[in-house]
Structure formats: C-alpha cells, structure tokens
Tab-separated table of C-alpha atoms in Angstrom:
chain	number	residue	atom	x	y	z
A	179	MET	CA	-17.054	-23.145	-31.448
A	180	ASN	CA	-13.438	-24.153	-31.080
A	181	VAL	CA	-13.255	-24.886	-27.374
A	182	LYS	CA	-9.510	-25.599	-27.508
A	183	ASN	CA	-8.836	-22.063	-28.763
A	184	LEU	CA	-11.158	-20.666	-26.107
A	185	VAL	CA	-9.260	-22.473	-23.324
A	186	TRP	CA	-5.924	-21.537	-24.936
A	187	GLY	CA	-6.823	-17.882	-24.339
A	188	PHE	CA	-6.573	-18.462	-20.577
A	189	THR	CA	-3.045	-19.900	-20.797
A	190	PRO	CA	-1.266	-16.625	-19.869
A	191	LEU	CA	-3.085	-16.511	-16.530
A	192	LEU	CA	-2.273	-20.177	-15.922
A	193	VAL	CA	1.418	-19.557	-16.693
A	194	PHE	CA	1.426	-16.630	-14.257
A	195	ALA	CA	-0.169	-18.838	-11.583
A	196	LEU	CA	2.353	-21.643	-12.092
A	197	VAL	CA	5.511	-19.533	-12.428
A	198	THR	CA	4.938	-16.911	-9.727
A	199	PRO	CA	5.449	-19.193	-6.691
A	200	LEU	CA	8.737	-20.382	-8.204
A	201	VAL	CA	10.338	-17.100	-9.318
A	202	GLY	CA	8.236	-14.289	-7.874
A	203	PRO	CA	5.504	-12.015	-9.188
A	204	GLY	CA	7.635	-9.829	-11.469
A	205	PRO	CA	9.122	-12.683	-13.511
A	206	GLY	CA	5.824	-14.590	-13.243
A	207	ALA	CA	3.942	-11.638	-14.714
A	208	ALA	CA	6.591	-11.299	-17.441
A	209	ALA	CA	6.243	-14.991	-18.335
A	210	GLY	CA	2.450	-14.713	-18.481
A	211	LEU	CA	2.733	-11.523	-20.516
A	212	LEU	CA	5.038	-13.215	-23.041
A	213	VAL	CA	2.586	-16.089	-23.378
A	214	ALA	CA	-0.275	-13.595	-23.829
A	215	VAL	CA	1.617	-11.906	-26.661
A	216	ALA	CA	2.328	-15.312	-28.234
A	217	VAL	CA	-1.352	-16.299	-27.983
A	218	VAL	CA	-2.479	-13.007	-29.545
A	219	LEU	CA	0.091	-13.160	-32.345
A	220	GLY	CA	-0.403	-16.883	-32.918
A	221	ASP	CA	-4.105	-16.519	-33.644
A	222	ARG	CA	-4.079	-13.313	-35.705
A	223	LYS	CA	-5.899	-14.913	-38.631
A	224	HIS	CA	-9.063	-15.045	-36.484
A	225	GLY	CA	-8.692	-11.499	-35.188
A	226	VAL	CA	-7.422	-10.252	-31.856
A	227	ARG	CA	-8.791	-12.316	-28.978
A	228	ILE	CA	-9.828	-10.088	-26.121
A	229	VAL	CA	-9.157	-12.403	-23.149
A	230	PRO	CA	-5.380	-12.675	-23.704
A	231	VAL	CA	-5.225	-8.921	-24.393
A	232	VAL	CA	-7.024	-8.106	-21.132
A	233	THR	CA	-4.849	-10.651	-19.329
A	234	ALA	CA	-1.729	-9.001	-20.798
A	235	VAL	CA	-2.843	-5.625	-19.422
A	236	ILE	CA	-3.541	-7.121	-15.985
A	237	LEU	CA	-0.165	-8.883	-15.926
A	238	ALA	CA	1.636	-5.747	-17.091
A	239	VAL	CA	0.144	-3.830	-14.156
A	240	ILE	CA	1.154	-6.602	-11.738
A	241	GLY	CA	4.652	-6.663	-13.229
A	242	ILE	CA	5.040	-2.900	-12.874
A	243	VAL	CA	3.800	-2.978	-9.273
A	244	ALA	CA	6.221	-5.833	-8.526
A	245	VAL	CA	9.168	-3.965	-10.030
A	246	LEU	CA	8.333	-0.726	-8.227
A	247	GLY	CA	7.448	-2.407	-4.922
A	248	ASP	CA	9.571	-3.725	-2.114
A	249	SER	CA	9.921	-7.208	-0.630
A	250	GLY	CA	6.567	-6.813	1.156
A	251	THR	CA	4.909	-6.082	-2.170
A	252	ASP	CA	6.558	-9.180	-3.643
A	253	ARG	CA	5.262	-11.345	-0.793
A	254	PHE	CA	1.773	-9.917	-1.159
A	255	LEU	CA	1.745	-10.399	-4.941
A	256	THR	CA	3.191	-13.894	-4.653
A	257	ASP	CA	0.386	-14.853	-2.275
A	258	TYR	CA	-2.517	-12.832	-3.632
A	259	GLY	CA	-1.530	-11.649	-7.126
A	260	ARG	CA	-2.802	-14.767	-8.886
A	261	GLY	CA	-6.195	-14.460	-7.253
A	262	LEU	CA	-6.366	-10.715	-7.867
A	263	ALA	CA	-5.394	-11.132	-11.537
A	264	GLY	CA	-8.111	-13.734	-11.928
A	265	LEU	CA	-10.662	-11.510	-10.193
A	266	ALA	CA	-9.830	-8.669	-12.570
A	267	LEU	CA	-10.238	-10.959	-15.584
A	268	ALA	CA	-13.468	-12.449	-14.199
A	269	ALA	CA	-14.839	-8.946	-13.620
A	270	TYR	CA	-14.035	-7.996	-17.213
A	271	ILE	CA	-15.666	-11.154	-18.611
A	272	LEU	CA	-18.804	-10.787	-16.467
A	273	VAL	CA	-19.232	-7.053	-17.062
A	274	THR	CA	-18.897	-7.476	-20.837
A	275	ALA	CA	-20.866	-10.739	-21.119
A	276	LEU	CA	-24.085	-8.976	-22.096
A	277	PRO	CA	-22.866	-6.207	-24.402
A	278	ALA	CA	-19.892	-8.075	-25.932
A	279	PRO	CA	-19.560	-11.743	-24.930
A	280	PHE	CA	-15.976	-12.814	-25.559
A	281	THR	CA	-17.031	-16.283	-26.716
A	282	ALA	CA	-18.746	-14.784	-29.761
A	283	GLN	CA	-15.254	-14.406	-31.262
A	284	PHE	CA	-14.834	-18.179	-31.138
A	285	ALA	CA	-18.410	-18.977	-32.130
A	286	ARG	CA	-18.110	-16.913	-35.308
A	287	GLN	CA	-15.483	-19.348	-36.561
A	288	ALA	CA	-18.044	-22.163	-36.645
A	289	ALA	CA	-21.302	-20.273	-37.233
A	290	PRO	CA	-22.504	-18.920	-40.560
A	291	GLU	CA	-22.172	-15.154	-40.854
A	292	ARG	CA	-25.937	-14.752	-41.251
A	293	VAL	CA	-26.493	-15.704	-37.565
A	294	TRP	CA	-23.784	-13.512	-36.027
A	295	HIS	CA	-26.167	-10.626	-35.332
A	296	GLU	CA	-29.205	-12.649	-34.346
A	297	PRO	CA	-30.456	-12.264	-30.756
A	298	ALA	CA	-30.256	-16.047	-30.189
A	299	PHE	CA	-26.542	-16.026	-31.107
A	300	ARG	CA	-25.867	-13.189	-28.662
A	301	ARG	CA	-27.919	-14.841	-25.884
A	302	LEU	CA	-26.070	-18.126	-26.393
A	303	ASN	CA	-22.688	-16.423	-26.166
A	304	THR	CA	-23.774	-14.308	-23.215
A	305	ARG	CA	-24.637	-17.505	-21.315
A	306	ILE	CA	-21.381	-19.219	-22.277
A	307	SER	CA	-19.257	-16.140	-21.493
A	308	THR	CA	-21.005	-15.808	-18.138
A	309	ALA	CA	-20.225	-19.447	-17.356
A	310	TRP	CA	-16.539	-18.864	-18.122
A	311	GLY	CA	-16.550	-15.655	-16.079
A	312	CYS	CA	-17.982	-17.609	-13.138
A	313	ALA	CA	-15.332	-20.321	-13.614
A	314	VAL	CA	-12.540	-17.728	-13.499
A	315	LEU	CA	-14.210	-16.091	-10.490
A	316	ALA	CA	-14.424	-19.416	-8.616
A	317	ALA	CA	-10.804	-20.290	-9.376
A	318	SER	CA	-9.687	-16.814	-8.310
A	319	ALA	CA	-11.635	-16.989	-5.064
A	320	ALA	CA	-9.971	-20.352	-4.371
A	321	HIS	CA	-6.535	-18.778	-4.993
A	322	LEU	CA	-7.343	-15.999	-2.533
A	323	ALA	CA	-8.762	-18.397	0.055
A	324	ALA	CA	-5.699	-20.650	-0.244
A	325	ALA	CA	-3.388	-17.656	0.162
A	326	ALA	CA	-5.197	-16.739	3.374
A	327	LEU	CA	-4.721	-20.221	4.876
A	328	PRO	CA	-2.142	-20.269	7.670
A	329	ASP	CA	0.793	-22.245	6.305
A	330	GLY	CA	-1.571	-24.720	4.645
A	331	ARG	CA	0.552	-25.432	1.584
A	332	ALA	CA	-0.866	-28.862	0.666
A	333	GLY	CA	-4.426	-27.895	1.522
A	334	GLY	CA	-4.024	-24.595	-0.294
A	335	ARG	CA	-2.729	-26.299	-3.437
A	336	LEU	CA	-5.588	-28.791	-3.322
A	337	LEU	CA	-8.103	-25.973	-2.898
A	338	THR	CA	-6.549	-23.841	-5.639
A	339	TRP	CA	-6.006	-26.481	-8.297
A	340	GLY	CA	-9.025	-28.602	-7.357
A	341	VAL	CA	-11.419	-25.680	-7.729
A	342	LEU	CA	-9.689	-24.618	-10.953
A	343	ALA	CA	-10.010	-28.123	-12.437
A	344	ALA	CA	-13.658	-28.399	-11.392
A	345	ALA	CA	-14.520	-24.898	-12.640
A	346	VAL	CA	-12.900	-25.474	-16.035
A	347	ALA	CA	-14.524	-28.902	-16.358
A	348	LEU	CA	-17.952	-27.437	-15.574
A	349	ALA	CA	-17.470	-24.494	-17.952
A	350	LEU	CA	-16.348	-26.854	-20.728
A	351	ARG	CA	-19.290	-29.168	-20.140
A	352	TYR	CA	-21.718	-26.241	-20.101
A	353	THR	CA	-20.184	-24.795	-23.280
A	354	ARG	CA	-20.535	-28.115	-25.106
A	355	TYR	CA	-24.112	-28.496	-23.853
A	356	GLU	CA	-25.096	-25.002	-25.027
A	357	VAL	CA	-23.415	-25.430	-28.420
A	358	GLN	CA	-25.077	-28.804	-28.982
A	359	SER	CA	-28.449	-27.419	-27.884
A	360	ALA	CA	-28.073	-24.546	-30.356
A	361	GLN	CA	-27.076	-26.877	-33.175
A	362	HIS	CA	-29.853	-29.400	-32.453
A	363	PRO	CA	-32.769	-27.542	-30.864
A	364	ARG	CA	-35.513	-29.629	-29.299
A	365	PRO	CA	-38.968	-29.330	-30.832
A	366	HIS	CA	-41.471	-27.554	-28.589
C-alpha cells in the first residue's frame, strides 16, 4: 500500500484548514477544492480516489454556504467549518469502511489481483479505513473543541494541530503494522 498517496488524499482538507483562518471560509473552501481537483486529476492512472472526491463535495457545499451567507455565517464557518468538514469526511469513511473501505484503492496497487476479492483483503482494509476514519474524527473533534475555547488561540492551535499530528501518526503506524502483518503472517 502506498501510504504517501493515501495521506496525499487528505491534502485538500488540510489546505482548507490552513487557508480558512487567513482568508475566510469561501476562499479557503475554493483553495481546498482546487487541491482536491488536482489530487484527483494527478492520480488518474490509478482510478478516481474517493476521499478527495468526497472532500471536494464537502468543500463545495461549504463554499456555497459561505458565498450565500452573511458575515455571521463567515464567522461560524471560519470557526467551525474545518471541524464540520472533517466530521462529514470521517462519517463517510466510517460508514463505508465495511462495504467499501477506501484504503482498498491504495492496497490494490501493491497486492496481486487474485487477493482483491478475498475476505482477508477486505477485513484488512476495513480495519485500516476505520483507523483513518477515527483519525479524521479525532482531528475534527479537536478543531471543534478549539473553536469553542474562549479566545484561547495558542491553546486552540496546540489542541487542533497536536491532535491532528498524533492522530495521523497513530493511523500511519497502525496502517504499517497491519500491512506488515498481512505480508508476514505469524504462524499459529
């Protein structure tokens, strides 16, 4: 499994999270949406990756709400939009982890075609997709909690980016562990 490509699929949401506090939710959503399109188009040879597509839809909705809303909507989306976008993506990943784990798209690149439809392959990718869904959920909850802090800019940034870094590190470690365990199973 190409873990770099897997992480690259989350870049649009990261761009939205970084740009929004600087320029507002409308331009932040547009920047994330442009990155999502670039990620999708840049990796066409491996098929359409679902995470950047879902992220593009989420960011398009946020962008439309920002354009149609007033200054109160902008303030709300600047504070809470990043967390809400992440929650929507986490919900998608977790709901689809069993029937269609998104990581199977990446695993197929490294696995022989004969294993793609085996139950063990699906279970492995369900576990890995669930781990990534939980990572996105944790980071999103941290964004929302930080937004709710009263004027706690430094503490909010530490909470937001600290939880994100820890969640991604844990999801990466778990992914590598699961892939290595699948490649080198222990004898019973």
